[in-house]
Amino acid sequence: MRNSTLKFWLAAMALGFAGTFATSASAGTLQDVQQRGQVRCGVSTGLPGFAAPDDKGHWAGLDVDFCRAVAAAVLGDANKVQFTPLPDKERFTALQTGAIDLLAHNATWTLTREAELGVDFIGVNFYDGQGFMVKKSLGVKSLKDLSGATVCTVTGTTTELNLADYFRAHKMKYTPLVVDNTAASITAFRDGRCDTLTSDSSQLAALRVKLPDPNDAVILPELISKEPLSPAVANNDKQWETAVRWVYFAVIRAEELGVTSKNVDEMLKTNNPLIQRLLGVSDHMGQKLGLTDQFAYNAIKQVGNYGEMFDHTVGEHGVLGLKRGVNALWTDGGLMYGMPLR
Ligand SMILES: N[C@@H](CCC(=O)N[C@@H](CS)C(=O)NCC(=O)O)C(=O)O
């Protein structure tokens, strides 16, 4: 082959490859979501208050609300979510493989999950801690009395790891009974296969009332860990991560500024510059994220601010009846703090 012919074929192949890459490479998660017209959201298989089907079969909970807020912000419609229930041990793999766009699965933000599992956490939507529920017949008043106990826990959780740490540190023996999901853990506890069940404390009260006789069980006062629960995305798409994170800040910011699903239309007329910027009346914050300027308006109008979400899911008007506690706004002595939209 003559030199010029060879050069021609090499150039053609290079162009061909470039063309192939250009068409097969994904434009990005945000564009994929917009084209699909749906956010694919990974949630738990059923955890009342966080993500569980309600009596009409609709997904409900704090994590579910966050998925819906992202859909409202990105697609203008909170109903454009496909919920994928996932066991704990599969939830991060689903993000890594691109099977879901967002994980909102009562997942604790830890170093190893970010450094090794290819995920980035968005921001804490519920500060929790690990607790224990015991059979009343054991006569146990404190964790220190649990040496030698059989402990029910779920695989693929921080719960399992904290349990090992705590008993080792306190030179106490225990027998783990490790199951696949919460439903199996409460069944095992009910059937007397373990003396104590440990999990994020937000769950224990909900699990206790599911027992045939809730008075047979008590929740011990001690918490053994910090469980900052946070939605997460895959760590390979900065634009998507940034957009999702600012939906999270926007709903907290809305609560700080007194903007609710009920008054948001009225608030469009305010001359408070902070609210104008939040609601897209001025300064084009949404466009900077690749969204519309109504992104926060849509999330607040269709789903609510953070306080509204909390209240009707895990809070006083929801299934768990929890107080805000550390999950209150920073201005009320809690840890929730929305970064400035400007
Ligand atoms: N926050 C901890 C614990 C998570 C957790 O509690 N997972 C279980 C319960 S132990 C769960 O999601 N249950 C609902 C289900 O089984 O789908 C973590 O991220 O590892």
mmCIF file of C-alpha atoms and ligand atoms in Angstrom:
data_model
loop_
_atom_site.group_PDB
_atom_site.id
_atom_site.type_symbol
_atom_site.label_atom_id
_atom_site.label_comp_id
_atom_site.label_asym_id
_atom_site.label_seq_id
_atom_site.Cartn_x
_atom_site.Cartn_y
_atom_site.Cartn_z
ATOM 1 C CA MET A 1 0.000 0.000 0.000
ATOM 2 C CA ARG A 2 1.321 3.431 -0.926
ATOM 3 C CA ASN A 3 2.146 5.751 1.916
ATOM 4 C CA SER A 4 -0.621 8.265 1.012
ATOM 5 C CA THR A 5 -3.228 5.468 0.812
ATOM 6 C CA LEU A 6 -2.173 4.179 4.219
ATOM 7 C CA LYS A 7 -2.485 7.698 5.654
ATOM 8 C CA PHE A 8 -5.961 7.993 4.143
ATOM 9 C CA TRP A 9 -7.146 4.768 5.796
ATOM 10 C CA LEU A 10 -5.617 5.682 9.135
ATOM 11 C CA ALA A 11 -7.366 9.055 9.030
ATOM 12 C CA ALA A 12 -10.666 7.458 8.014
ATOM 13 C CA MET A 13 -10.402 4.935 10.844
ATOM 14 C CA ALA A 14 -9.635 7.696 13.327
ATOM 15 C CA LEU A 15 -12.669 9.652 12.133
ATOM 16 C CA GLY A 16 -14.787 6.538 12.270
ATOM 17 C CA PHE A 17 -13.745 5.812 15.830
ATOM 18 C CA ALA A 18 -14.319 9.404 16.820
ATOM 19 C CA GLY A 19 -17.784 9.211 15.303
ATOM 20 C CA THR A 20 -18.524 5.992 17.167
ATOM 21 C CA PHE A 21 -17.425 7.496 20.467
ATOM 22 C CA ALA A 22 -19.388 10.665 19.834
ATOM 23 C CA THR A 23 -22.623 8.781 19.269
ATOM 24 C CA SER A 24 -22.244 6.041 21.886
ATOM 25 C CA ALA A 25 -20.892 8.143 24.762
ATOM 26 C CA SER A 26 -23.626 9.218 27.135
ATOM 27 C CA ALA A 27 -24.284 12.963 27.136
ATOM 28 C CA GLY A 28 -24.624 12.929 30.920
ATOM 29 C CA THR A 29 -27.123 11.832 33.536
ATOM 30 C CA LEU A 30 -29.098 15.095 33.439
ATOM 31 C CA GLN A 31 -29.586 14.816 29.668
ATOM 32 C CA ASP A 32 -30.392 11.092 29.974
ATOM 33 C CA VAL A 33 -33.005 11.819 32.627
ATOM 34 C CA GLN A 34 -34.511 14.620 30.522
ATOM 35 C CA GLN A 35 -34.659 12.399 27.426
ATOM 36 C CA ARG A 36 -36.164 9.491 29.360
ATOM 37 C CA GLY A 37 -38.621 11.818 31.108
ATOM 38 C CA GLN A 38 -38.083 9.947 34.375
ATOM 39 C CA VAL A 39 -35.719 9.913 37.357
ATOM 40 C CA ARG A 40 -34.831 6.334 38.318
ATOM 41 C CA CYS A 41 -34.629 6.348 42.090
ATOM 42 C CA GLY A 42 -33.363 3.470 44.268
ATOM 43 C CA VAL A 43 -35.223 3.182 47.596
ATOM 44 C CA SER A 44 -35.510 0.626 50.405
ATOM 45 C CA THR A 45 -37.765 -2.391 49.988
ATOM 46 C CA GLY A 46 -40.057 -0.942 52.625
ATOM 47 C CA LEU A 47 -39.199 1.263 55.559
ATOM 48 C CA PRO A 48 -42.138 3.279 56.911
ATOM 49 C CA GLY A 49 -41.343 6.996 57.139
ATOM 50 C CA PHE A 50 -38.493 6.781 54.625
ATOM 51 C CA ALA A 51 -39.721 4.709 51.675
ATOM 52 C CA ALA A 52 -42.650 2.301 51.719
ATOM 53 C CA PRO A 53 -45.807 1.842 49.657
ATOM 54 C CA ASP A 54 -48.834 3.481 51.392
ATOM 55 C CA ASP A 55 -52.291 1.861 51.653
ATOM 56 C CA LYS A 56 -53.018 2.845 48.026
ATOM 57 C CA GLY A 57 -49.735 1.329 46.839
ATOM 58 C CA HIS A 58 -48.045 4.719 46.248
ATOM 59 C CA TRP A 59 -44.465 5.119 47.471
ATOM 60 C CA ALA A 60 -44.296 7.482 50.451
ATOM 61 C CA GLY A 61 -41.623 8.729 52.868
ATOM 62 C CA LEU A 62 -38.826 11.238 53.359
ATOM 63 C CA ASP A 63 -36.526 9.536 50.825
ATOM 64 C CA VAL A 64 -39.414 9.182 48.380
ATOM 65 C CA ASP A 65 -40.154 12.915 48.762
ATOM 66 C CA PHE A 66 -36.553 13.745 47.906
ATOM 67 C CA CYS A 67 -36.769 11.676 44.683
ATOM 68 C CA ARG A 68 -40.027 13.472 43.853
ATOM 69 C CA ALA A 69 -38.458 16.889 44.545
ATOM 70 C CA VAL A 70 -35.603 16.071 42.142
ATOM 71 C CA ALA A 71 -38.109 14.997 39.464
ATOM 72 C CA ALA A 72 -40.093 18.226 39.966
ATOM 73 C CA ALA A 73 -36.888 20.294 39.736
ATOM 74 C CA VAL A 74 -35.421 18.493 36.724
ATOM 75 C CA LEU A 75 -38.551 17.504 34.774
ATOM 76 C CA GLY A 76 -41.201 19.872 36.135
ATOM 77 C CA ASP A 77 -43.292 16.954 37.418
ATOM 78 C CA ALA A 78 -42.850 15.241 40.796
ATOM 79 C CA ASN A 79 -44.622 12.130 39.503
ATOM 80 C CA LYS A 80 -41.952 11.372 36.914
ATOM 81 C CA VAL A 81 -40.036 8.974 39.132
ATOM 82 C CA GLN A 82 -39.472 5.276 38.690
ATOM 83 C CA PHE A 83 -38.935 3.751 42.139
ATOM 84 C CA THR A 84 -36.636 0.728 42.334
ATOM 85 C CA PRO A 85 -36.757 -1.098 45.686
ATOM 86 C CA LEU A 86 -33.308 -2.447 46.551
ATOM 87 C CA PRO A 87 -31.943 -4.626 49.374
ATOM 88 C CA ASP A 88 -29.199 -2.852 51.352
ATOM 89 C CA LYS A 89 -26.391 -4.949 49.918
ATOM 90 C CA GLU A 90 -27.309 -4.065 46.297
ATOM 91 C CA ARG A 91 -27.974 -0.346 46.670
ATOM 92 C CA PHE A 92 -24.498 1.056 45.855
ATOM 93 C CA THR A 93 -23.908 -1.391 42.987
ATOM 94 C CA ALA A 94 -27.120 -0.131 41.386
ATOM 95 C CA LEU A 95 -25.633 3.397 41.327
ATOM 96 C CA GLN A 96 -22.231 2.221 40.052
ATOM 97 C CA THR A 97 -23.738 0.284 37.149
ATOM 98 C CA GLY A 98 -26.036 3.154 36.166
ATOM 99 C CA ALA A 99 -29.202 1.120 36.848
ATOM 100 C CA ILE A 100 -30.495 4.099 38.873
ATOM 101 C CA ASP A 101 -29.810 7.869 38.720
ATOM 102 C CA LEU A 102 -30.266 8.564 42.417
ATOM 103 C CA LEU A 103 -30.192 6.510 45.605
ATOM 104 C CA ALA A 104 -32.420 7.665 48.476
ATOM 105 C CA HIS A 105 -32.163 4.670 50.772
ATOM 106 C CA ASN A 106 -31.629 5.619 54.426
ATOM 107 C CA ALA A 107 -27.924 5.222 53.654
ATOM 108 C CA THR A 108 -25.287 6.384 56.115
ATOM 109 C CA TRP A 109 -22.597 8.684 54.714
ATOM 110 C CA THR A 110 -19.246 6.989 55.374
ATOM 111 C CA LEU A 111 -15.672 7.339 54.162
ATOM 112 C CA THR A 112 -15.448 3.820 52.685
ATOM 113 C CA ARG A 113 -18.659 4.180 50.699
ATOM 114 C CA GLU A 114 -17.360 7.384 49.063
ATOM 115 C CA ALA A 115 -13.750 6.291 48.658
ATOM 116 C CA GLU A 116 -14.339 2.745 47.404
ATOM 117 C CA LEU A 117 -17.878 2.340 46.124
ATOM 118 C CA GLY A 118 -17.873 5.061 43.444
ATOM 119 C CA VAL A 119 -20.629 7.134 45.037
ATOM 120 C CA ASP A 120 -20.929 10.705 46.301
ATOM 121 C CA PHE A 121 -23.314 11.641 49.085
ATOM 122 C CA ILE A 122 -25.506 14.712 48.515
ATOM 123 C CA GLY A 123 -26.351 16.061 51.979
ATOM 124 C CA VAL A 124 -27.847 14.637 55.166
ATOM 125 C CA ASN A 125 -31.655 14.468 55.050
ATOM 126 C CA PHE A 126 -31.954 12.738 58.448
ATOM 127 C CA TYR A 127 -29.451 12.600 61.337
ATOM 128 C CA ASP A 128 -29.927 9.240 63.041
ATOM 129 C CA GLY A 129 -28.084 6.919 65.435
ATOM 130 C CA GLN A 130 -28.051 3.172 66.075
ATOM 131 C CA GLY A 131 -30.212 1.756 68.867
ATOM 132 C CA PHE A 132 -31.370 -1.584 70.304
ATOM 133 C CA MET A 133 -34.765 -3.116 70.998
ATOM 134 C CA VAL A 134 -34.944 -6.014 73.476
ATOM 135 C CA LYS A 135 -37.507 -8.518 74.709
ATOM 136 C CA LYS A 136 -38.937 -7.212 77.961
ATOM 137 C CA SER A 137 -38.699 -10.729 79.440
ATOM 138 C CA LEU A 138 -34.877 -10.437 79.404
ATOM 139 C CA GLY A 139 -35.118 -7.790 82.127
ATOM 140 C CA VAL A 140 -32.368 -5.778 80.424
ATOM 141 C CA LYS A 141 -32.195 -2.033 81.255
ATOM 142 C CA SER A 142 -28.998 -1.042 79.494
ATOM 143 C CA LEU A 143 -26.729 -2.147 76.668
ATOM 144 C CA LYS A 144 -24.117 -3.284 79.188
ATOM 145 C CA ASP A 145 -26.467 -6.113 80.216
ATOM 146 C CA LEU A 146 -26.467 -7.579 76.689
ATOM 147 C CA SER A 147 -23.266 -9.664 76.934
ATOM 148 C CA GLY A 148 -23.898 -13.111 75.422
ATOM 149 C CA ALA A 149 -27.023 -11.984 73.521
ATOM 150 C CA THR A 150 -28.069 -13.113 70.059
ATOM 151 C CA VAL A 151 -28.457 -9.955 67.957
ATOM 152 C CA CYS A 152 -30.605 -9.573 64.810
ATOM 153 C CA THR A 153 -29.150 -7.284 62.146
ATOM 154 C CA VAL A 154 -29.299 -6.704 58.363
ATOM 155 C CA THR A 155 -26.431 -7.523 55.978
ATOM 156 C CA GLY A 156 -24.650 -4.741 54.032
ATOM 157 C CA THR A 157 -25.335 -2.085 56.670
ATOM 158 C CA THR A 158 -23.263 0.084 58.972
ATOM 159 C CA THR A 159 -25.460 -1.445 61.703
ATOM 160 C CA GLU A 160 -23.640 -4.771 61.373
ATOM 161 C CA LEU A 161 -20.212 -3.065 61.587
ATOM 162 C CA ASN A 162 -21.054 -0.775 64.556
ATOM 163 C CA LEU A 163 -22.413 -3.781 66.428
ATOM 164 C CA ALA A 164 -19.083 -5.590 66.063
ATOM 165 C CA ASP A 165 -17.162 -2.439 67.144
ATOM 166 C CA TYR A 166 -19.295 -1.855 70.216
ATOM 167 C CA PHE A 167 -19.182 -5.395 71.569
ATOM 168 C CA ARG A 168 -15.436 -5.704 70.899
ATOM 169 C CA ALA A 169 -14.684 -2.356 72.563
ATOM 170 C CA HIS A 170 -16.718 -3.348 75.628
ATOM 171 C CA LYS A 171 -15.270 -6.886 75.722
ATOM 172 C CA MET A 172 -18.752 -8.352 75.427
ATOM 173 C CA LYS A 173 -19.681 -11.539 73.559
ATOM 174 C CA TYR A 174 -22.627 -11.816 71.137
ATOM 175 C CA THR A 175 -23.964 -14.085 68.418
ATOM 176 C CA PRO A 176 -25.009 -12.213 65.265
ATOM 177 C CA LEU A 177 -28.103 -13.350 63.390
ATOM 178 C CA VAL A 178 -27.678 -11.616 60.040
ATOM 179 C CA VAL A 179 -30.641 -11.419 57.657
ATOM 180 C CA ASP A 180 -31.279 -9.766 54.269
ATOM 181 C CA ASN A 181 -33.819 -7.064 55.076
ATOM 182 C CA THR A 182 -35.804 -5.361 57.811
ATOM 183 C CA ALA A 183 -38.876 -7.537 57.350
ATOM 184 C CA ALA A 184 -36.793 -10.664 58.006
ATOM 185 C CA SER A 185 -35.150 -9.070 61.059
ATOM 186 C CA ILE A 186 -38.445 -8.206 62.757
ATOM 187 C CA THR A 187 -39.816 -11.690 61.984
ATOM 188 C CA ALA A 188 -36.727 -13.292 63.538
ATOM 189 C CA PHE A 189 -37.057 -11.039 66.609
ATOM 190 C CA ARG A 190 -40.785 -11.766 66.930
ATOM 191 C CA ASP A 191 -40.149 -15.513 66.662
ATOM 192 C CA GLY A 192 -37.596 -15.349 69.467
ATOM 193 C CA ARG A 193 -34.628 -16.214 67.254
ATOM 194 C CA CYS A 194 -32.702 -13.256 68.735
ATOM 195 C CA ASP A 195 -32.785 -11.435 72.090
ATOM 196 C CA THR A 196 -32.278 -7.988 70.606
ATOM 197 C CA LEU A 197 -32.727 -6.259 67.279
ATOM 198 C CA THR A 198 -30.433 -3.382 66.340
ATOM 199 C CA SER A 199 -30.947 -0.758 63.623
ATOM 200 C CA ASP A 200 -31.104 2.986 62.983
ATOM 201 C CA SER A 201 -33.160 4.240 65.918
ATOM 202 C CA SER A 202 -35.715 5.952 63.610
ATOM 203 C CA GLN A 203 -36.764 2.463 62.551
ATOM 204 C CA LEU A 204 -37.044 0.815 65.955
ATOM 205 C CA ALA A 205 -40.257 2.548 67.028
ATOM 206 C CA ALA A 206 -41.928 1.673 63.723
ATOM 207 C CA LEU A 207 -40.793 -1.952 64.006
ATOM 208 C CA ARG A 208 -41.901 -2.237 67.636
ATOM 209 C CA VAL A 209 -45.511 -1.317 66.849
ATOM 210 C CA LYS A 210 -45.591 -4.058 64.207
ATOM 211 C CA LEU A 211 -45.076 -6.735 66.892
ATOM 212 C CA PRO A 212 -48.171 -8.751 67.921
ATOM 213 C CA ASP A 213 -47.768 -7.185 71.391
ATOM 214 C CA PRO A 214 -45.543 -4.074 71.367
ATOM 215 C CA ASN A 215 -45.442 -4.196 75.192
ATOM 216 C CA ASP A 216 -43.282 -7.332 74.947
ATOM 217 C CA ALA A 217 -40.393 -5.173 73.705
ATOM 218 C CA VAL A 218 -38.515 -2.125 74.975
ATOM 219 C CA ILE A 219 -36.120 0.244 73.223
ATOM 220 C CA LEU A 220 -32.939 0.846 75.225
ATOM 221 C CA PRO A 221 -31.926 4.457 75.861
ATOM 222 C CA GLU A 222 -28.357 4.296 74.464
ATOM 223 C CA LEU A 223 -27.297 5.074 70.889
ATOM 224 C CA ILE A 224 -23.965 3.556 69.776
ATOM 225 C CA SER A 225 -23.243 5.448 66.547
ATOM 226 C CA LYS A 226 -23.842 8.439 64.322
ATOM 227 C CA GLU A 227 -25.926 7.594 61.245
ATOM 228 C CA PRO A 228 -26.092 10.650 59.000
ATOM 229 C CA LEU A 229 -28.511 9.411 56.318
ATOM 230 C CA SER A 230 -28.055 10.940 52.896
ATOM 231 C CA PRO A 231 -29.140 10.478 49.292
ATOM 232 C CA ALA A 232 -26.266 9.609 46.914
ATOM 233 C CA VAL A 233 -25.344 9.644 43.212
ATOM 234 C CA ALA A 234 -22.596 7.926 41.176
ATOM 235 C CA ASN A 235 -19.332 9.883 41.406
ATOM 236 C CA ASN A 236 -18.760 10.138 37.645
ATOM 237 C CA ASP A 237 -21.015 13.054 36.727
ATOM 238 C CA LYS A 238 -20.345 16.388 38.396
ATOM 239 C CA GLN A 239 -23.184 18.245 36.633
ATOM 240 C CA TRP A 240 -25.811 15.775 37.876
ATOM 241 C CA GLU A 241 -24.362 15.711 41.372
ATOM 242 C CA THR A 242 -24.390 19.528 41.556
ATOM 243 C CA ALA A 243 -27.977 19.766 40.288
ATOM 244 C CA VAL A 244 -29.220 17.170 42.799
ATOM 245 C CA ARG A 245 -27.300 18.819 45.654
ATOM 246 C CA TRP A 246 -28.869 22.214 44.965
ATOM 247 C CA VAL A 247 -32.345 20.713 44.995
ATOM 248 C CA TYR A 248 -31.444 19.481 48.485
ATOM 249 C CA PHE A 249 -30.212 22.954 49.550
ATOM 250 C CA ALA A 250 -33.190 24.671 47.904
ATOM 251 C CA VAL A 251 -35.790 22.794 49.979
ATOM 252 C CA ILE A 252 -33.898 23.547 53.207
ATOM 253 C CA ARG A 253 -33.430 27.174 52.129
ATOM 254 C CA ALA A 254 -37.192 27.356 51.472
ATOM 255 C CA GLU A 255 -37.908 26.315 55.053
ATOM 256 C CA GLU A 256 -35.389 28.884 56.350
ATOM 257 C CA LEU A 257 -37.121 31.617 54.326
ATOM 258 C CA GLY A 258 -40.660 30.552 55.251
ATOM 259 C CA VAL A 259 -41.570 29.467 51.717
ATOM 260 C CA THR A 260 -43.992 26.527 51.698
ATOM 261 C CA SER A 261 -46.023 24.551 49.146
ATOM 262 C CA LYS A 262 -49.049 26.565 50.305
ATOM 263 C CA ASN A 263 -47.632 30.099 50.037
ATOM 264 C CA VAL A 264 -45.122 29.703 47.186
ATOM 265 C CA ASP A 265 -47.323 31.438 44.584
ATOM 266 C CA GLU A 266 -47.853 34.376 46.921
ATOM 267 C CA MET A 267 -44.087 34.444 47.537
ATOM 268 C CA LEU A 268 -43.458 34.979 43.814
ATOM 269 C CA LYS A 269 -44.595 38.579 44.398
ATOM 270 C CA THR A 270 -42.261 39.285 47.323
ATOM 271 C CA ASN A 271 -39.506 41.862 47.059
ATOM 272 C CA ASN A 272 -37.177 39.842 49.308
ATOM 273 C CA PRO A 273 -34.171 39.248 46.984
ATOM 274 C CA LEU A 274 -33.294 35.916 48.657
ATOM 275 C CA ILE A 275 -36.752 34.503 47.905
ATOM 276 C CA GLN A 276 -36.770 36.022 44.411
ATOM 277 C CA ARG A 277 -33.511 34.225 43.630
ATOM 278 C CA LEU A 278 -34.746 30.936 45.155
ATOM 279 C CA LEU A 279 -37.959 30.992 43.118
ATOM 280 C CA GLY A 280 -36.375 32.036 39.828
ATOM 281 C CA VAL A 281 -37.895 35.539 39.807
ATOM 282 C CA SER A 282 -34.370 36.980 39.440
ATOM 283 C CA ASP A 283 -30.783 36.003 38.637
ATOM 284 C CA HIS A 284 -31.250 32.687 36.732
ATOM 285 C CA MET A 285 -29.936 30.272 39.376
ATOM 286 C CA GLY A 286 -31.552 27.279 37.649
ATOM 287 C CA GLN A 287 -29.842 27.933 34.322
ATOM 288 C CA LYS A 288 -26.443 27.737 36.031
ATOM 289 C CA LEU A 289 -27.322 24.147 36.973
ATOM 290 C CA GLY A 290 -28.593 23.216 33.493
ATOM 291 C CA LEU A 291 -32.176 23.343 34.832
ATOM 292 C CA THR A 292 -34.964 25.882 34.414
ATOM 293 C CA ASP A 293 -35.099 28.869 36.774
ATOM 294 C CA GLN A 294 -38.304 27.365 38.232
ATOM 295 C CA PHE A 295 -36.456 24.279 39.549
ATOM 296 C CA ALA A 296 -36.842 25.194 43.220
ATOM 297 C CA TYR A 297 -40.348 26.622 42.733
ATOM 298 C CA ASN A 298 -41.462 23.306 41.192
ATOM 299 C CA ALA A 299 -39.924 21.211 43.984
ATOM 300 C CA ILE A 300 -41.432 23.402 46.735
ATOM 301 C CA LYS A 301 -44.858 23.746 45.084
ATOM 302 C CA GLN A 302 -45.236 20.044 44.266
ATOM 303 C CA VAL A 303 -43.474 18.388 47.217
ATOM 304 C CA GLY A 304 -42.831 21.041 49.889
ATOM 305 C CA ASN A 305 -39.929 22.540 51.805
ATOM 306 C CA TYR A 306 -37.749 20.271 53.985
ATOM 307 C CA GLY A 307 -39.853 20.869 57.104
ATOM 308 C CA GLU A 308 -43.066 19.964 55.267
ATOM 309 C CA MET A 309 -41.476 16.777 53.928
ATOM 310 C CA PHE A 310 -40.255 15.828 57.409
ATOM 311 C CA ASP A 311 -43.579 16.558 59.062
ATOM 312 C CA HIS A 312 -45.791 14.327 56.917
ATOM 313 C CA THR A 313 -43.332 11.400 56.611
ATOM 314 C CA VAL A 314 -41.183 10.746 59.689
ATOM 315 C CA GLY A 315 -42.532 13.691 61.728
ATOM 316 C CA GLU A 316 -45.525 14.504 63.885
ATOM 317 C CA HIS A 317 -48.108 14.112 61.106
ATOM 318 C CA GLY A 318 -46.354 11.101 59.594
ATOM 319 C CA VAL A 319 -46.115 7.406 60.399
ATOM 320 C CA LEU A 320 -43.184 7.664 62.836
ATOM 321 C CA GLY A 321 -44.307 10.710 64.853
ATOM 322 C CA LEU A 322 -40.699 11.828 65.489
ATOM 323 C CA LYS A 323 -39.752 15.254 66.841
ATOM 324 C CA ARG A 324 -37.395 17.382 64.752
ATOM 325 C CA GLY A 325 -34.589 17.145 67.366
ATOM 326 C CA VAL A 326 -31.187 17.539 65.651
ATOM 327 C CA ASN A 327 -33.030 17.552 62.318
ATOM 328 C CA ALA A 328 -34.437 21.015 63.079
ATOM 329 C CA LEU A 329 -33.086 24.053 61.231
ATOM 330 C CA TRP A 330 -29.842 25.495 62.613
ATOM 331 C CA THR A 331 -31.825 28.596 63.615
ATOM 332 C CA ASP A 332 -33.901 26.350 65.921
ATOM 333 C CA GLY A 333 -30.870 24.598 67.422
ATOM 334 C CA GLY A 334 -30.683 21.785 64.840
ATOM 335 C CA LEU A 335 -28.199 20.846 62.105
ATOM 336 C CA MET A 336 -30.152 21.615 58.915
ATOM 337 C CA TYR A 337 -28.501 24.480 57.042
ATOM 338 C CA GLY A 338 -29.161 25.485 53.435
ATOM 339 C CA MET A 339 -26.214 26.942 51.491
ATOM 340 C CA PRO A 340 -26.835 30.318 49.832
ATOM 341 C CA LEU A 341 -28.452 30.300 46.404
ATOM 342 C CA ARG A 342 -26.670 33.163 44.746
HETATM 343 N N1 LIG B 1 -28.156 3.527 57.753
HETATM 344 C C1 LIG B 1 -27.546 2.235 57.784
HETATM 345 C C2 LIG B 1 -28.567 1.151 57.977
HETATM 346 C C3 LIG B 1 -29.510 1.046 56.847
HETATM 347 C C4 LIG B 1 -30.699 0.250 57.201
HETATM 348 O O1 LIG B 1 -31.208 0.437 58.260
HETATM 349 N N2 LIG B 1 -31.097 -0.616 56.332
HETATM 350 C C5 LIG B 1 -32.188 -1.502 56.418
HETATM 351 C C6 LIG B 1 -32.706 -1.877 57.706
HETATM 352 S S1 LIG B 1 -31.519 -2.390 58.876
HETATM 353 C C7 LIG B 1 -33.277 -1.098 55.456
HETATM 354 O O2 LIG B 1 -33.077 -0.269 54.610
HETATM 355 N N3 LIG B 1 -34.422 -1.711 55.562
HETATM 356 C C8 LIG B 1 -35.440 -1.623 54.586
HETATM 357 C C9 LIG B 1 -35.282 -2.805 53.701
HETATM 358 O O3 LIG B 1 -34.942 -3.882 54.211
HETATM 359 O O4 LIG B 1 -35.481 -2.634 52.498
HETATM 360 C C10 LIG B 1 -26.751 1.985 56.519
HETATM 361 O O5 LIG B 1 -26.739 2.840 55.629
HETATM 362 O O6 LIG B 1 -26.110 0.933 56.414
#
